[in-house]
mmCIF file with all atom_site columns, C-alpha atoms in Angstrom:
data_model
loop_
_atom_site.group_PDB
_atom_site.id
_atom_site.type_symbol
_atom_site.label_atom_id
_atom_site.label_alt_id
_atom_site.label_comp_id
_atom_site.label_asym_id
_atom_site.label_entity_id
_atom_site.label_seq_id
_atom_site.pdbx_PDB_ins_code
_atom_site.Cartn_x
_atom_site.Cartn_y
_atom_site.Cartn_z
_atom_site.occupancy
_atom_site.B_iso_or_equiv
_atom_site.pdbx_formal_charge
_atom_site.auth_seq_id
_atom_site.auth_comp_id
_atom_site.auth_asym_id
_atom_site.auth_atom_id
_atom_site.pdbx_PDB_model_num
ATOM 1   C CA . UNK A 1 1   ? -199.801 -144.677 104.527 1.00 45.00 ? 1   UNK A CA 1
ATOM 2   C CA . UNK A 1 2   ? -196.070 -147.269 105.257 1.00 50.00 ? 2   UNK A CA 1
ATOM 3   C CA . UNK A 1 3   ? -197.193 -150.734 104.911 1.00 63.00 ? 3   UNK A CA 1
ATOM 4   C CA . UNK A 1 4   ? -197.236 -152.180 107.925 1.00 70.00 ? 4   UNK A CA 1
ATOM 5   C CA . UNK A 1 5   ? -195.038 -155.583 108.576 1.00 70.00 ? 5   UNK A CA 1
ATOM 6   C CA . UNK A 1 6   ? -196.427 -159.264 109.371 1.00 78.00 ? 6   UNK A CA 1
ATOM 7   C CA . UNK A 1 7   ? -197.562 -160.762 111.052 1.00 88.00 ? 7   UNK A CA 1
ATOM 8   C CA . UNK A 1 8   ? -200.971 -158.801 109.836 1.00 95.00 ? 8   UNK A CA 1
ATOM 9   C CA . UNK A 1 9   ? -203.223 -158.857 112.741 1.00 97.00 ? 9   UNK A CA 1
ATOM 10  C CA . UNK A 1 10  ? -206.779 -159.393 111.837 1.00 98.00 ? 10  UNK A CA 1
ATOM 11  C CA . UNK A 1 11  ? -209.853 -158.966 113.497 1.00 98.00 ? 11  UNK A CA 1
ATOM 12  C CA . UNK A 1 12  ? -212.999 -161.895 113.087 1.00 98.00 ? 12  UNK A CA 1
ATOM 13  C CA . UNK A 1 13  ? -216.503 -160.397 114.304 1.00 98.00 ? 13  UNK A CA 1
ATOM 14  C CA . UNK A 1 14  ? -219.147 -163.475 114.133 1.00 98.00 ? 14  UNK A CA 1
ATOM 15  C CA . UNK A 1 15  ? -221.330 -164.005 117.308 1.00 98.00 ? 15  UNK A CA 1
ATOM 16  C CA . UNK A 1 16  ? -221.352 -168.299 116.507 1.00 97.00 ? 16  UNK A CA 1
ATOM 17  C CA . UNK A 1 17  ? -218.125 -169.524 119.199 1.00 98.00 ? 17  UNK A CA 1
ATOM 18  C CA . UNK A 1 18  ? -217.359 -172.244 117.298 1.00 97.00 ? 18  UNK A CA 1
ATOM 19  C CA . UNK A 1 19  ? -216.564 -170.099 113.736 1.00 97.00 ? 19  UNK A CA 1
ATOM 20  C CA . UNK A 1 20  ? -214.705 -167.955 115.291 1.00 97.00 ? 20  UNK A CA 1
ATOM 21  C CA . UNK A 1 21  ? -212.568 -170.695 116.968 1.00 97.00 ? 21  UNK A CA 1
ATOM 22  C CA . UNK A 1 22  ? -212.388 -172.325 113.184 1.00 97.00 ? 22  UNK A CA 1
ATOM 23  C CA . UNK A 1 23  ? -211.500 -168.791 111.504 1.00 98.00 ? 23  UNK A CA 1
ATOM 24  C CA . UNK A 1 24  ? -209.218 -168.649 113.858 1.00 97.00 ? 24  UNK A CA 1
ATOM 25  C CA . UNK A 1 25  ? -207.468 -172.042 113.360 1.00 97.00 ? 25  UNK A CA 1
ATOM 26  C CA . UNK A 1 26  ? -207.645 -171.715 109.561 1.00 97.00 ? 26  UNK A CA 1
ATOM 27  C CA . UNK A 1 27  ? -205.823 -168.434 109.948 1.00 96.00 ? 27  UNK A CA 1
ATOM 28  C CA . UNK A 1 28  ? -203.094 -169.804 112.297 1.00 91.00 ? 28  UNK A CA 1
ATOM 29  C CA . UNK A 1 29  ? -199.992 -169.311 112.287 1.00 89.00 ? 29  UNK A CA 1
ATOM 30  C CA . UNK A 1 30  ? -199.630 -167.057 108.896 1.00 92.00 ? 30  UNK A CA 1
ATOM 31  C CA . UNK A 1 31  ? -201.696 -164.481 111.306 1.00 96.00 ? 31  UNK A CA 1
ATOM 32  C CA . UNK A 1 32  ? -202.215 -162.880 114.617 1.00 96.00 ? 32  UNK A CA 1
ATOM 33  C CA . UNK A 1 33  ? -206.175 -162.092 114.792 1.00 97.00 ? 33  UNK A CA 1
ATOM 34  C CA . UNK A 1 34  ? -208.018 -161.077 117.624 1.00 98.00 ? 34  UNK A CA 1
ATOM 35  C CA . UNK A 1 35  ? -211.712 -162.348 117.580 1.00 98.00 ? 35  UNK A CA 1
ATOM 36  C CA . UNK A 1 36  ? -215.013 -160.994 119.340 1.00 98.00 ? 36  UNK A CA 1
ATOM 37  C CA . UNK A 1 37  ? -218.362 -161.872 118.947 1.00 98.00 ? 37  UNK A CA 1
ATOM 38  C CA . UNK A 1 38  ? -220.430 -158.865 118.028 1.00 98.00 ? 38  UNK A CA 1
ATOM 39  C CA . UNK A 1 39  ? -219.978 -155.527 115.182 1.00 98.00 ? 39  UNK A CA 1
ATOM 40  C CA . UNK A 1 40  ? -219.962 -152.807 118.836 1.00 98.00 ? 40  UNK A CA 1
ATOM 41  C CA . UNK A 1 41  ? -217.428 -154.945 120.163 1.00 98.00 ? 41  UNK A CA 1
ATOM 42  C CA . UNK A 1 42  ? -215.466 -155.017 116.685 1.00 98.00 ? 42  UNK A CA 1
ATOM 43  C CA . UNK A 1 43  ? -215.728 -151.211 115.905 1.00 98.00 ? 43  UNK A CA 1
ATOM 44  C CA . UNK A 1 44  ? -214.466 -151.178 119.852 1.00 98.00 ? 44  UNK A CA 1
ATOM 45  C CA . UNK A 1 45  ? -211.084 -152.871 118.432 1.00 98.00 ? 45  UNK A CA 1
ATOM 46  C CA . UNK A 1 46  ? -210.833 -151.025 115.194 1.00 98.00 ? 46  UNK A CA 1
ATOM 47  C CA . UNK A 1 47  ? -210.471 -147.932 116.954 1.00 96.00 ? 47  UNK A CA 1
ATOM 48  C CA . UNK A 1 48  ? -208.509 -148.796 120.029 1.00 96.00 ? 48  UNK A CA 1
ATOM 49  C CA . UNK A 1 49  ? -205.797 -151.425 118.256 1.00 95.00 ? 49  UNK A CA 1
ATOM 50  C CA . UNK A 1 50  ? -204.131 -151.627 114.729 1.00 95.00 ? 50  UNK A CA 1
ATOM 51  C CA . UNK A 1 51  ? -205.554 -153.544 112.921 1.00 97.00 ? 51  UNK A CA 1
ATOM 52  C CA . UNK A 1 52  ? -204.700 -154.665 109.416 1.00 97.00 ? 52  UNK A CA 1
ATOM 53  C CA . UNK A 1 53  ? -208.242 -156.259 108.225 1.00 98.00 ? 53  UNK A CA 1
ATOM 54  C CA . UNK A 1 54  ? -211.460 -157.560 109.520 1.00 98.00 ? 54  UNK A CA 1
ATOM 55  C CA . UNK A 1 55  ? -213.974 -160.039 108.629 1.00 98.00 ? 55  UNK A CA 1
ATOM 56  C CA . UNK A 1 56  ? -217.138 -159.555 109.316 1.00 98.00 ? 56  UNK A CA 1
ATOM 57  C CA . UNK A 1 57  ? -220.125 -162.586 109.625 1.00 98.00 ? 57  UNK A CA 1
ATOM 58  C CA . UNK A 1 58  ? -223.085 -160.802 107.815 1.00 97.00 ? 58  UNK A CA 1
ATOM 59  C CA . UNK A 1 59  ? -225.822 -161.755 109.657 1.00 96.00 ? 59  UNK A CA 1
ATOM 60  C CA . UNK A 1 60  ? -225.042 -161.198 113.725 1.00 96.00 ? 60  UNK A CA 1
ATOM 61  C CA . UNK A 1 61  ? -227.724 -159.695 116.099 1.00 94.00 ? 61  UNK A CA 1
ATOM 62  C CA . UNK A 1 62  ? -227.904 -155.935 117.257 1.00 93.00 ? 62  UNK A CA 1
ATOM 63  C CA . UNK A 1 63  ? -225.489 -154.401 114.766 1.00 96.00 ? 63  UNK A CA 1
ATOM 64  C CA . UNK A 1 64  ? -224.906 -156.973 111.013 1.00 96.00 ? 64  UNK A CA 1
ATOM 65  C CA . UNK A 1 65  ? -221.635 -157.246 109.653 1.00 97.00 ? 65  UNK A CA 1
ATOM 66  C CA . UNK A 1 66  ? -222.701 -154.973 106.698 1.00 97.00 ? 66  UNK A CA 1
ATOM 67  C CA . UNK A 1 67  ? -224.356 -152.396 109.363 1.00 97.00 ? 67  UNK A CA 1
ATOM 68  C CA . UNK A 1 68  ? -220.735 -152.256 111.301 1.00 98.00 ? 68  UNK A CA 1
ATOM 69  C CA . UNK A 1 69  ? -218.944 -152.067 108.212 1.00 98.00 ? 69  UNK A CA 1
ATOM 70  C CA . UNK A 1 70  ? -220.031 -148.815 107.720 1.00 97.00 ? 70  UNK A CA 1
ATOM 71  C CA . UNK A 1 71  ? -219.079 -147.188 111.121 1.00 98.00 ? 71  UNK A CA 1
ATOM 72  C CA . UNK A 1 72  ? -215.516 -149.036 110.311 1.00 98.00 ? 72  UNK A CA 1
ATOM 73  C CA . UNK A 1 73  ? -215.059 -147.760 107.105 1.00 96.00 ? 73  UNK A CA 1
ATOM 74  C CA . UNK A 1 74  ? -215.809 -143.661 108.834 1.00 96.00 ? 74  UNK A CA 1
ATOM 75  C CA . UNK A 1 75  ? -213.103 -144.838 111.149 1.00 95.00 ? 75  UNK A CA 1
ATOM 76  C CA . UNK A 1 76  ? -210.767 -146.116 109.022 1.00 96.00 ? 76  UNK A CA 1
ATOM 77  C CA . UNK A 1 77  ? -211.604 -145.847 105.211 1.00 95.00 ? 77  UNK A CA 1
ATOM 78  C CA . UNK A 1 78  ? -208.790 -147.524 103.931 1.00 95.00 ? 78  UNK A CA 1
ATOM 79  C CA . UNK A 1 79  ? -209.265 -150.754 105.925 1.00 97.00 ? 79  UNK A CA 1
ATOM 80  C CA . UNK A 1 80  ? -209.722 -153.707 103.716 1.00 98.00 ? 80  UNK A CA 1
ATOM 81  C CA . UNK A 1 81  ? -212.611 -156.125 104.808 1.00 98.00 ? 81  UNK A CA 1
ATOM 82  C CA . UNK A 1 82  ? -214.129 -159.274 104.055 1.00 98.00 ? 82  UNK A CA 1
ATOM 83  C CA . UNK A 1 83  ? -217.768 -160.438 104.461 1.00 98.00 ? 83  UNK A CA 1
ATOM 84  C CA . UNK A 1 84  ? -219.332 -164.067 104.938 1.00 98.00 ? 84  UNK A CA 1
ATOM 85  C CA . UNK A 1 85  ? -222.371 -165.373 105.089 1.00 97.00 ? 85  UNK A CA 1
ATOM 86  C CA . UNK A 1 86  ? -223.925 -168.615 103.994 1.00 96.00 ? 86  UNK A CA 1
ATOM 87  C CA . UNK A 1 87  ? -227.194 -167.385 103.003 1.00 95.00 ? 87  UNK A CA 1
ATOM 88  C CA . UNK A 1 88  ? -227.019 -164.742 100.676 1.00 95.00 ? 88  UNK A CA 1
ATOM 89  C CA . UNK A 1 89  ? -229.531 -163.357 99.119  1.00 94.00 ? 89  UNK A CA 1
ATOM 90  C CA . UNK A 1 90  ? -229.130 -160.663 96.501  1.00 95.00 ? 90  UNK A CA 1
ATOM 91  C CA . UNK A 1 91  ? -230.106 -157.693 97.783  1.00 94.00 ? 91  UNK A CA 1
ATOM 92  C CA . UNK A 1 92  ? -227.847 -158.358 100.869 1.00 94.00 ? 92  UNK A CA 1
ATOM 93  C CA . UNK A 1 93  ? -225.241 -159.239 98.384  1.00 94.00 ? 93  UNK A CA 1
ATOM 94  C CA . UNK A 1 94  ? -225.767 -155.496 96.579  1.00 95.00 ? 94  UNK A CA 1
ATOM 95  C CA . UNK A 1 95  ? -225.968 -153.295 100.024 1.00 95.00 ? 95  UNK A CA 1
ATOM 96  C CA . UNK A 1 96  ? -222.529 -155.888 101.011 1.00 95.00 ? 96  UNK A CA 1
ATOM 97  C CA . UNK A 1 97  ? -220.850 -154.818 97.411  1.00 95.00 ? 97  UNK A CA 1
ATOM 98  C CA . UNK A 1 98  ? -221.972 -151.103 98.054  1.00 95.00 ? 98  UNK A CA 1
ATOM 99  C CA . UNK A 1 99  ? -219.135 -151.194 100.861 1.00 96.00 ? 99  UNK A CA 1
ATOM 100 C CA . UNK A 1 100 ? -216.448 -152.207 98.513  1.00 96.00 ? 100 UNK A CA 1
ATOM 101 C CA . UNK A 1 101 ? -215.236 -155.114 100.565 1.00 97.00 ? 101 UNK A CA 1
ATOM 102 C CA . UNK A 1 102 ? -212.072 -156.567 98.863  1.00 97.00 ? 102 UNK A CA 1
ATOM 103 C CA . UNK A 1 103 ? -213.760 -160.470 99.342  1.00 97.00 ? 103 UNK A CA 1
ATOM 104 C CA . UNK A 1 104 ? -217.489 -161.301 99.954  1.00 97.00 ? 104 UNK A CA 1
ATOM 105 C CA . UNK A 1 105 ? -217.537 -165.280 100.665 1.00 97.00 ? 105 UNK A CA 1
ATOM 106 C CA . UNK A 1 106 ? -220.255 -167.864 101.022 1.00 97.00 ? 106 UNK A CA 1
ATOM 107 C CA . UNK A 1 107 ? -219.868 -170.011 104.151 1.00 96.00 ? 107 UNK A CA 1
ATOM 108 C CA . UNK A 1 108 ? -218.272 -172.820 104.632 1.00 95.00 ? 108 UNK A CA 1
ATOM 109 C CA . UNK A 1 109 ? -215.556 -171.311 103.509 1.00 96.00 ? 109 UNK A CA 1
ATOM 110 C CA . UNK A 1 110 ? -212.475 -173.779 103.291 1.00 97.00 ? 110 UNK A CA 1
ATOM 111 C CA . UNK A 1 111 ? -208.722 -172.823 104.127 1.00 97.00 ? 111 UNK A CA 1
ATOM 112 C CA . UNK A 1 112 ? -207.328 -172.343 100.845 1.00 97.00 ? 112 UNK A CA 1
ATOM 113 C CA . UNK A 1 113 ? -209.923 -169.686 99.899  1.00 97.00 ? 113 UNK A CA 1
ATOM 114 C CA . UNK A 1 114 ? -210.126 -167.940 102.912 1.00 98.00 ? 114 UNK A CA 1
ATOM 115 C CA . UNK A 1 115 ? -206.231 -167.797 103.183 1.00 96.00 ? 115 UNK A CA 1
ATOM 116 C CA . UNK A 1 116 ? -206.316 -167.232 99.622  1.00 97.00 ? 116 UNK A CA 1
ATOM 117 C CA . UNK A 1 117 ? -208.917 -164.142 99.870  1.00 98.00 ? 117 UNK A CA 1
ATOM 118 C CA . UNK A 1 118 ? -207.039 -162.378 103.000 1.00 97.00 ? 118 UNK A CA 1
ATOM 119 C CA . UNK A 1 119 ? -203.598 -162.508 101.270 1.00 96.00 ? 119 UNK A CA 1
ATOM 120 C CA . UNK A 1 120 ? -204.933 -160.699 97.795  1.00 96.00 ? 120 UNK A CA 1
ATOM 121 C CA . UNK A 1 121 ? -206.312 -158.275 100.024 1.00 97.00 ? 121 UNK A CA 1
ATOM 122 C CA . UNK A 1 122 ? -203.684 -157.420 102.357 1.00 96.00 ? 122 UNK A CA 1
ATOM 123 C CA . UNK A 1 123 ? -201.383 -157.694 99.177  1.00 94.00 ? 123 UNK A CA 1
ATOM 124 C CA . UNK A 1 124 ? -204.031 -154.949 97.142  1.00 95.00 ? 124 UNK A CA 1
ATOM 125 C CA . UNK A 1 125 ? -204.284 -152.442 100.636 1.00 95.00 ? 125 UNK A CA 1
ATOM 126 C CA . UNK A 1 126 ? -200.394 -152.234 101.182 1.00 93.00 ? 126 UNK A CA 1
ATOM 127 C CA . UNK A 1 127 ? -197.846 -153.890 99.082  1.00 85.00 ? 127 UNK A CA 1
ATOM 128 C CA . UNK A 1 128 ? -195.784 -150.290 97.809  1.00 62.00 ? 128 UNK A CA 1
#
């Protein structure tokens, strides 16, 4: 796979509009972002656009972040991902780790932690 050149395009899927806005602001100007409010929309975007990394909120209605990531991995198995939640339980964390995300983050997330996790995931996936 040919490594994409920056700016990297990130997809943020979170049903909370305030959290989506916060994540977008935290990731600018280093990254281009697209944000959606559901797992279903995230799957659609991954199938239609060049996305370099996807961030999923775990707790979304209809399709959880874990369920959406499971489908995304069928479409693009090597796409790096980050799962986020304020309410991790051990069974939830175990289910998340089975999908091999680049990171599993606890909300609230600091800008340093978020940008660091995204940067590390991108480097591990796309560095020559």
